[in-house]
XYZ file of C-alpha atoms in Angstrom:
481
model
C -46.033 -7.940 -35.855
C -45.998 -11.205 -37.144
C -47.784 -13.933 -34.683
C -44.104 -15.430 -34.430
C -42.227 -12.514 -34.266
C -42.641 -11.983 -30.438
C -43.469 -15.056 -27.891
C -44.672 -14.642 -24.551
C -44.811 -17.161 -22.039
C -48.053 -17.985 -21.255
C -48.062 -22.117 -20.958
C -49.243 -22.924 -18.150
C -49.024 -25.878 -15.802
C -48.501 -28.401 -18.713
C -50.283 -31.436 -16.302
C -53.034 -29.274 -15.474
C -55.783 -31.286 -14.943
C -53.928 -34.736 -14.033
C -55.744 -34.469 -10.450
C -54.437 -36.479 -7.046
C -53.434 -39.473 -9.497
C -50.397 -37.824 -10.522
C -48.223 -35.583 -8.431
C -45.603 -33.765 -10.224
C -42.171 -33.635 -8.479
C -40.761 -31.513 -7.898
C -12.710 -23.484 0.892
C -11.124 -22.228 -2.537
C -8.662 -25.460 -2.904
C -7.324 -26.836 -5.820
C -8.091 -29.357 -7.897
C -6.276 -30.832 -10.488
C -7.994 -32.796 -13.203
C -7.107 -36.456 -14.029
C -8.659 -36.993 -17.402
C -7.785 -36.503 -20.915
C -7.655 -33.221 -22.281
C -10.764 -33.418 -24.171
C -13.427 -35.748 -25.074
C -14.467 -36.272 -28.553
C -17.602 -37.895 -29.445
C -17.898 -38.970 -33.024
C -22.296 -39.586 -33.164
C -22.988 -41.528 -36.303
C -26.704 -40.583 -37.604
C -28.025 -42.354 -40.150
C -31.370 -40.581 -41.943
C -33.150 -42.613 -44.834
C -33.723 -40.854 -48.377
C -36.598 -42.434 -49.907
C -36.219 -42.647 -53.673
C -38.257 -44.044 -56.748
C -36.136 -47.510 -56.307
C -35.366 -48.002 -53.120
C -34.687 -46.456 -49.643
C -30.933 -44.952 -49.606
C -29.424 -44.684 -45.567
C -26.758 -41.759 -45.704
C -24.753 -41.426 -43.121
C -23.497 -38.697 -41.007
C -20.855 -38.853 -38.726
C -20.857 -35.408 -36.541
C -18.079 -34.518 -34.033
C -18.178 -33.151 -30.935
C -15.412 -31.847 -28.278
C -16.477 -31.189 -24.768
C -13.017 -29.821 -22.711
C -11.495 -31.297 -19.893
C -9.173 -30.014 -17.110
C -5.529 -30.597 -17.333
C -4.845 -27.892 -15.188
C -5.350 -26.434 -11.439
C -8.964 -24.938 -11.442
C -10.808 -22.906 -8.820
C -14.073 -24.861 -7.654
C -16.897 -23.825 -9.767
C -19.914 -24.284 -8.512
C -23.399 -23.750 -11.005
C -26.888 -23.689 -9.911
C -29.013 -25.085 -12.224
C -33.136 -25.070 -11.875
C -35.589 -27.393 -13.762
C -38.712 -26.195 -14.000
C -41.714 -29.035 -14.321
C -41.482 -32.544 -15.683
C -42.001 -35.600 -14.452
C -40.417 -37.709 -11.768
C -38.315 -39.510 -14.225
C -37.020 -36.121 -15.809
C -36.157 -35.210 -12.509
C -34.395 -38.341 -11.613
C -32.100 -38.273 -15.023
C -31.229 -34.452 -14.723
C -30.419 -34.312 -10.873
C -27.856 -37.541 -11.947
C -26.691 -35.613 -14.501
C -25.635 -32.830 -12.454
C -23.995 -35.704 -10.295
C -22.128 -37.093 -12.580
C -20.950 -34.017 -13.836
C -18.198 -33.931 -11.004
C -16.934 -36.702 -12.453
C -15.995 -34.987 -15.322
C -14.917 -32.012 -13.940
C -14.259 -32.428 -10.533
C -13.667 -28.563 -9.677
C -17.352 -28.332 -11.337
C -20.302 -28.441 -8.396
C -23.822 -28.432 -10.523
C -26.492 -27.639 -7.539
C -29.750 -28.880 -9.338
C -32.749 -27.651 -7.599
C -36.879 -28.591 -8.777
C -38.740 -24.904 -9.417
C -42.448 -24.831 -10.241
C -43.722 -24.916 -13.318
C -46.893 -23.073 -12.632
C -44.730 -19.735 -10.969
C -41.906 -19.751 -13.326
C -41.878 -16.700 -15.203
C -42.776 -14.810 -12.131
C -40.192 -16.470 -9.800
C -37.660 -16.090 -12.763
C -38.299 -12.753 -13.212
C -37.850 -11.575 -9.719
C -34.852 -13.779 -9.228
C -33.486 -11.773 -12.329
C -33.725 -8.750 -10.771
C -32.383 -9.228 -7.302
C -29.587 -10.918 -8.965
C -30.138 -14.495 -7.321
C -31.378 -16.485 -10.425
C -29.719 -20.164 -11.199
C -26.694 -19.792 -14.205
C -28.572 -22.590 -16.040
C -32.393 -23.819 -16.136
C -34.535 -26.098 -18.088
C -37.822 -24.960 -19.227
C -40.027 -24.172 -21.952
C -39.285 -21.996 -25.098
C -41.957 -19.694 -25.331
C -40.567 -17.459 -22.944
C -37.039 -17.098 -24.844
C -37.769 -13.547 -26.788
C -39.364 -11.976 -23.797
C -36.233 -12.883 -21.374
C -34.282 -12.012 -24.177
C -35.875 -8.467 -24.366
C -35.168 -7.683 -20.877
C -31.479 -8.960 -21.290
C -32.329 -12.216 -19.215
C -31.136 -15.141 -21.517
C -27.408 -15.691 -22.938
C -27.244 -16.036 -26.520
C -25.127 -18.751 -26.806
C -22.912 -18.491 -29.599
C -21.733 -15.297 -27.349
C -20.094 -17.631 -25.715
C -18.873 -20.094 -27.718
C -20.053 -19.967 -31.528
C -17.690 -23.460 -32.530
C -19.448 -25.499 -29.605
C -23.338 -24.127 -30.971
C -22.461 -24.695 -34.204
C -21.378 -28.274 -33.019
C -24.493 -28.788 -31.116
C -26.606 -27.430 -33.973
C -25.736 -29.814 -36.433
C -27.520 -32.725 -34.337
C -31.428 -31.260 -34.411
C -33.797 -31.260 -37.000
C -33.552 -27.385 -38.452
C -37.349 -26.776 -37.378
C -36.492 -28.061 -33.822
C -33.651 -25.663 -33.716
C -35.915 -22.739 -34.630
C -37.896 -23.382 -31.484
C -34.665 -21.964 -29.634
C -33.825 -19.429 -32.300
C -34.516 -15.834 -31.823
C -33.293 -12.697 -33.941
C -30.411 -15.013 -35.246
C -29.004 -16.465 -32.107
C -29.271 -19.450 -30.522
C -30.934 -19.743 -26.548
C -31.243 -23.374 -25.654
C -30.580 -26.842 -26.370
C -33.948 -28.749 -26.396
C -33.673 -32.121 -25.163
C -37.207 -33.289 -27.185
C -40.322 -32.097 -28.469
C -44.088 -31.894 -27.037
C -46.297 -32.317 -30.193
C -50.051 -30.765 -30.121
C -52.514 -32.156 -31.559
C -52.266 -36.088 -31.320
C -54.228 -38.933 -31.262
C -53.664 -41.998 -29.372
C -55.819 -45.486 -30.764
C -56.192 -49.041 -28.911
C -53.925 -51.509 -31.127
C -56.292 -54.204 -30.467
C -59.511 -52.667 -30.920
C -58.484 -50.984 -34.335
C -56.968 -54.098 -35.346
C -59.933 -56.241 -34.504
C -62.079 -53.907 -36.459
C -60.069 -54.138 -39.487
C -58.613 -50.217 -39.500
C -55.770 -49.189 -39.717
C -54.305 -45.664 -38.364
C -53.237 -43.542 -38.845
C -55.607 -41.442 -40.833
C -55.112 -39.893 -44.352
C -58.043 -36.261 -43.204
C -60.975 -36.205 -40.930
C -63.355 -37.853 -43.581
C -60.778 -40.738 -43.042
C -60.940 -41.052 -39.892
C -65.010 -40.525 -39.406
C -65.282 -43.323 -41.101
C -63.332 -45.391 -38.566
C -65.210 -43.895 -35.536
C -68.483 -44.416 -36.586
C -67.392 -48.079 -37.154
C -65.807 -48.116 -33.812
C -68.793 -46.641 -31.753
C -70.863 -48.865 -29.673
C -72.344 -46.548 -27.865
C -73.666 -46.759 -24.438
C -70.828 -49.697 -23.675
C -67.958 -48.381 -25.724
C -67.722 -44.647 -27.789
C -65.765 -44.007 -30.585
C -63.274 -41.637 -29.216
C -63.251 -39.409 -26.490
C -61.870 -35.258 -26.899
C -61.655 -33.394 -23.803
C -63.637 -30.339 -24.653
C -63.495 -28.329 -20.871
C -62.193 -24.376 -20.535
C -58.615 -25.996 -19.027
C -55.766 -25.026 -20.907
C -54.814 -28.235 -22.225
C -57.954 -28.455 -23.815
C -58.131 -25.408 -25.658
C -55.084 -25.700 -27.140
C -55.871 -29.646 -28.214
C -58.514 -27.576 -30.546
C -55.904 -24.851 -31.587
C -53.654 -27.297 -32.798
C -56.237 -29.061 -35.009
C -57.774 -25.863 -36.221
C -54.119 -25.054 -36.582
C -53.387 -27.927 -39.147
C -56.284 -26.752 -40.452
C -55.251 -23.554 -41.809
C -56.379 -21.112 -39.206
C -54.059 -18.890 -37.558
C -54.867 -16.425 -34.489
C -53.591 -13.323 -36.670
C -52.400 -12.053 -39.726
C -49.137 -11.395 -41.497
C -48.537 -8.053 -39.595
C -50.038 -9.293 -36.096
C -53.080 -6.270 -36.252
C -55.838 -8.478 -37.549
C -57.298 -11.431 -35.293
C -58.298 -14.508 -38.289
C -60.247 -16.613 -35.930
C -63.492 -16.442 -38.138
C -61.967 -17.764 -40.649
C -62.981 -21.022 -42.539
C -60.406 -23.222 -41.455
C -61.431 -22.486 -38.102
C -65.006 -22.777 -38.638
C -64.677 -25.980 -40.003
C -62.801 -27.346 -36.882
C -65.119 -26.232 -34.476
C -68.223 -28.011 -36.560
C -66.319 -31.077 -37.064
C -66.147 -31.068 -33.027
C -70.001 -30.248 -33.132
C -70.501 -32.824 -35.486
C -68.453 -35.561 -33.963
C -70.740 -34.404 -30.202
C -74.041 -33.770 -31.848
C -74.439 -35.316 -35.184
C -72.215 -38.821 -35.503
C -72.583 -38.955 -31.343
C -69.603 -40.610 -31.366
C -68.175 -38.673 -28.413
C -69.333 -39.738 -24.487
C -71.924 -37.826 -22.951
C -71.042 -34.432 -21.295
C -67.920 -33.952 -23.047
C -67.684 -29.734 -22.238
C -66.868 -31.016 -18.314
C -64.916 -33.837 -19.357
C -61.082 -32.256 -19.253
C -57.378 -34.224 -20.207
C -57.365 -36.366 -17.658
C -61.206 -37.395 -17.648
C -60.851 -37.904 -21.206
C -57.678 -39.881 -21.157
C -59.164 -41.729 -18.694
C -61.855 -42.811 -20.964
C -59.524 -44.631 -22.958
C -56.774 -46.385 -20.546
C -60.069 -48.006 -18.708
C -61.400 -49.168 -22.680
C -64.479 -46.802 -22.846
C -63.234 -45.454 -25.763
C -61.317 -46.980 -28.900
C -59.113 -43.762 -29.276
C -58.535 -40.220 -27.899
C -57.306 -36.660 -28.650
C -54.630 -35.076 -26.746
C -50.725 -34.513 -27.104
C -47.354 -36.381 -27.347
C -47.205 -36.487 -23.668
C -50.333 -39.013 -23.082
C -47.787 -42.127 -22.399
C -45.644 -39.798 -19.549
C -49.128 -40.582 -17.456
C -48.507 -43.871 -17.364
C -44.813 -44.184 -16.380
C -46.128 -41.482 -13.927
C -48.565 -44.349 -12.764
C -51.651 -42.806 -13.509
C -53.195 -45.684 -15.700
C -51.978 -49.160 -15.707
C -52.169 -50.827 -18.377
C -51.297 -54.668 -20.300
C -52.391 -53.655 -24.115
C -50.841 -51.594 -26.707
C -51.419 -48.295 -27.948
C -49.975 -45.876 -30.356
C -50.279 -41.876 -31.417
C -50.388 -40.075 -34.419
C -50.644 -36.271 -35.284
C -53.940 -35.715 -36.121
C -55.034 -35.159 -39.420
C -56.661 -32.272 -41.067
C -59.969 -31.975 -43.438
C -59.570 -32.830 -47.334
C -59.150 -29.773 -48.227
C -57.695 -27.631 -45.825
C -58.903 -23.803 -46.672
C -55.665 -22.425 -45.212
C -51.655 -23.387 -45.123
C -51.777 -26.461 -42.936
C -49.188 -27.480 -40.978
C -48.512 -31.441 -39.364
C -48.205 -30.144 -36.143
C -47.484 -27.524 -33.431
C -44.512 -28.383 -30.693
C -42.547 -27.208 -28.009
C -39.379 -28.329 -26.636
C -40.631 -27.685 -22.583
C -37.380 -28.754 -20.970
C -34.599 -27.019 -22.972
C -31.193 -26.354 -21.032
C -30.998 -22.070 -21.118
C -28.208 -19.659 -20.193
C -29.008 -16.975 -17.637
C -27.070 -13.595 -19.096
C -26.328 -13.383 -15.098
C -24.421 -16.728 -14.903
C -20.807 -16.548 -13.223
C -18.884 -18.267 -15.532
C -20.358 -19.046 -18.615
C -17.890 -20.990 -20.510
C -18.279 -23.087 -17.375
C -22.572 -23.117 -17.261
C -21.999 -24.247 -21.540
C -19.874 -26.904 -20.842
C -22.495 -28.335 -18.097
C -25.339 -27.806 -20.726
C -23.526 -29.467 -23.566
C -22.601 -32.496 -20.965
C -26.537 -32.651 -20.455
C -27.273 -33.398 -24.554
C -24.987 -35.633 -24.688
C -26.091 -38.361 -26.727
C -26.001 -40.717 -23.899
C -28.047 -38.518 -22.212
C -30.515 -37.592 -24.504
C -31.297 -41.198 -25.068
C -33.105 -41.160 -21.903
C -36.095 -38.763 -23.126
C -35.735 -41.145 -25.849
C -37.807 -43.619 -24.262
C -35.079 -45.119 -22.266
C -35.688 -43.607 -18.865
C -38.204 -41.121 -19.373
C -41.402 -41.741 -21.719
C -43.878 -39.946 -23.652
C -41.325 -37.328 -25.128
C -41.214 -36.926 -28.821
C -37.319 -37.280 -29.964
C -36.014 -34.690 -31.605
C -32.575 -35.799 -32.795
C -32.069 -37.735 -35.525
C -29.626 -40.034 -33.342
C -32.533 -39.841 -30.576
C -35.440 -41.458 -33.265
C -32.976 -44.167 -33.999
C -32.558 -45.461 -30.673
C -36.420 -44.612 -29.700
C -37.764 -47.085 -26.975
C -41.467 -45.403 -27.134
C -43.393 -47.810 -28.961
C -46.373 -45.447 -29.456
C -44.159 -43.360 -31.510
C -43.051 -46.091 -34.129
C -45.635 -44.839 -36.785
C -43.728 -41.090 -36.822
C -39.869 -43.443 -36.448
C -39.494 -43.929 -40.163
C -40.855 -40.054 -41.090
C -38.467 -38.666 -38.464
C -35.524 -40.820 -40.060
C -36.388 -39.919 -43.745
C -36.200 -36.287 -42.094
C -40.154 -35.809 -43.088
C -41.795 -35.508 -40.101
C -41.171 -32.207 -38.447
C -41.511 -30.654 -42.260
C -43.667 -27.826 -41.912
C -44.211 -27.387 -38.079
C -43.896 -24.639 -35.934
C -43.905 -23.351 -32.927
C -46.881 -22.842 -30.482
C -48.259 -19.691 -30.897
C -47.030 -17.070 -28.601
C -47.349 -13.671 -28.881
C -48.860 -10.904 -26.653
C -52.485 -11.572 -25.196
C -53.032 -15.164 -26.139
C -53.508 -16.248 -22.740
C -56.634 -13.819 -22.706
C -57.351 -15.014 -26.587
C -57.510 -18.839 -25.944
C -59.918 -18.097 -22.688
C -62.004 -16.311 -24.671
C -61.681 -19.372 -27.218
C -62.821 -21.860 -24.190
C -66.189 -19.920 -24.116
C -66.403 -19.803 -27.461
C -65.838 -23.553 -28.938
C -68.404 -24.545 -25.928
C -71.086 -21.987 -27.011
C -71.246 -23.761 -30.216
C -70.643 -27.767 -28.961
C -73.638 -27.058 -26.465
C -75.949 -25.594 -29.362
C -75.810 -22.305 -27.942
C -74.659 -20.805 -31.212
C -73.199 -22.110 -34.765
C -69.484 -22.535 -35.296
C -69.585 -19.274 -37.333
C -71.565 -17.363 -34.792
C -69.233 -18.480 -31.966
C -65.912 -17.816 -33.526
C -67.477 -14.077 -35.239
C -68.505 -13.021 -31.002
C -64.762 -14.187 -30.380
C -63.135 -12.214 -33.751
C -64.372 -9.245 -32.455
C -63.749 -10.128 -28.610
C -60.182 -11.095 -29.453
C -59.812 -7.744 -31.595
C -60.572 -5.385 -29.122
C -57.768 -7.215 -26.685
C -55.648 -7.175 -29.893
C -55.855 -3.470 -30.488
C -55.397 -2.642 -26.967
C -52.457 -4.247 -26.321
C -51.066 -2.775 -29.690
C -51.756 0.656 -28.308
């Protein structure tokens, strides 16, 4: 089985780690409708072509018709849940769900915060009993699973014209995070991008470099420039057995080359060497160029992000999400910054990739909802572009756009370095997909020990990641049994 062929929710709490700085928040008469018959929405996207002369802008112009009521309707109501996000997410999608009404005012959208941590269990039992929400927002990793178990609707089962509409509008490889055995699951409303780095404008600027970097030798170079060690390190990488932190290192080993399995999903790769060379450039970067701060293995996300808002650091690893802590009021801060995937080595021993993502609030059908042409319509009114332009940078921040019309109008200013890849249609070339497939949870604990056994001197890179081949293995072939 390939390592795509079958994902399986297992992302947890995405904020894991934030500590008590952040707290994430969570009769039948007739009506007859006022408004036109139907709205149509004409979305001009322009995407540059760069050619040997000069940059070409084509432009697109794609059309989309929500319907309207022109005649007497039963009240509808739908219950939509959103699982996770931030305040500001929360504040934009329970005013969507307001303002539906005033599109279709027979249409009652009950929007209701779930917990991100409990979801697939709480889904799941919901499911069963028959009392889950028509529509929810969540991550994508679940979708095959849900789909197995006849959970999710594929949408184009209900309406193929409207997907087809709606499909038109994402990047083909952000699409593909929703796709699954040729049908269509979600509408993502942006992108979480792991691995990243995030570098202090001033600081690089006043040391004369310039981000973001070409491959690791690249950017090295930088951080042994920048470190100034005990007042201010080079860069700070949260290196603890959290979650977030083992899958900062999967995403760089990742670009890398290394994958968790093989072709057919029976053989774990982890040994490879475009793993082992990600682990020793961490052991290098600790233990060799001591570029890192002290302690690093107990230093988690929000330690190490911490490092850099209070200027400890010059730059630091983590994902697309870092500037959500700050509108979340974590960090305060009166300087610029900006992010950047993070590179790979020169020469990459395996098929590298720019980046892993995942679209974690994407608008998903229940299979159980009441009236789905109904629960479709309310999704589609959600990613509108009006109302994507929020997670855009408008209302809610540190969310990679993933819309052509969403890049254009981006108000996140530590995204500007990806703007004019995204627009020439470069930049989500080549990525994929977290990877999800049965047992990684177990496989990236076991990866926790592992990349700390080594970064503590307890073993090499190779001896470290050969323990967790065969470790990984053994929960491989059972679960394959």
């Amino acid at each position: 089985m390939p390592e795509q062929a079958k994902k399986l929710d297992r992302r947890k709490f995405i904020y894991a780690g934030l500590g008590a700085a952040v707290v994430i928040v969570g009769g039948l008469a007739v009506y007859f409708a006022t408004r036109p018959p139907a709205v149509i929405e004409k979305t001009v996207v322009q995407t540059q072509v760069q050619t040997q002369v000069q940059t070409q802008v084509q432009t697109q112009t794609i059309e989309r018709t929500i319907t309207a009521p022109t005649t007497p309707h039963t009240p509808v109501t739908i219950k939509h849940w959103q699982f996770g996000g931030i305040p500001s997410e929360h504040d934009h999608v329970r005013g969507l769900a307001q303002d539906y009404k005033n599109f279709k005012p027979y249409v009652t959208v009950e929007w209701a915060n779930q917990d991100w941590v409990t979801k697939r269990e709480f889904l799941l039992s919901q499911f069963r009993a028959g009392t889950a929400a028509d529509t929810i927002s969540q991550d994508t990793a679940s979708i095959p699973d849900f789909v197995a178990i006849g959970a999710f609707q594929a949408l184009e089962d209900v309406d193929p014209e409207a997907v087809a509409q709606e499909r038109k509008r994402y990047y083909p490889e952000v699409w593909e995070t929703v796709t699954y055995q040729g049908k269509s699951y979600g509408f993502p409303t942006y992108v979480d991008i792991n691995t990243m780095y995030a570098w202090n404008v001033p600081m690089l600027e006043e040391a004369g470099i310039k981000p973001p970097f070409k491959n690791w030798d690249d950017m090295l170079e930088a951080l042994l420039k920048l470190n100034k060690p005990p007042d201010r390190y080079a860069i700070s990488i949260p290196m603890s057995q959290n979650t977030n932190d083992i899958l900062i290192f999967e995403g760089i080993a990742y670009a890398n080359g290394g994958r968790w399995l093989s072709e057919d999903g029976s053989k774990v790769t982890v040994n490879t060497d475009a793993w082992v060379q990600a682990l020793q450039f961490y052991v290098d970067l600790v233990n060799k160029h001591k570029v890192i701060p002290p302690g690093p293995t107990t230093a988690d996300y929000f330690v190490s992000t911490q490092l850099f808002f209070t200027k400890k650091v010059a730059l630091t690893v983590g994902m697309s999400w870092i500037p959500a802590l700050v509108q979340a009021g974590a960090f305060s801060i009166d300087w610029q910054y900006k992010l950047s995937p993070f590179p790979s080595s020169p020469n990459p021993p395996g098929p590298t990739i720019p980046f892993m993502m995942e679209p974690t609030t994407t608008f998903i059908m229940l299979s159980t909802a009441k009236n789905k042409k109904e629960a479709l319509d309310w999704m589609r009114f959600a990613i509108r572009p009006e109302s994507l332009r929020a997670w855009a940078g408008h209302k809610i921040r540190g969310r990679t756009p993933c819309t052509p019309e969403q890049w254009q109008e981006n108000r996140n200013p530590e995204y500007e370095e990806m703007k004019q890849l995204a627009l020439e249609g470069k930049l989500f070339k080549g990525a994929i997909h977290v990877p999800s497939f049965p047992g990684i949870t177990e496989l990236e604990k076991l990866l926790g020990v592992a990349y700390q056994e080594a970064i503590l001197g307890k073993k090499t890179p190779k001896e470290a990641l050969d323990s967790l081949q065969r470790e990984a293995q053994a929960v491989i072939d059972r679960i394959r049994k």
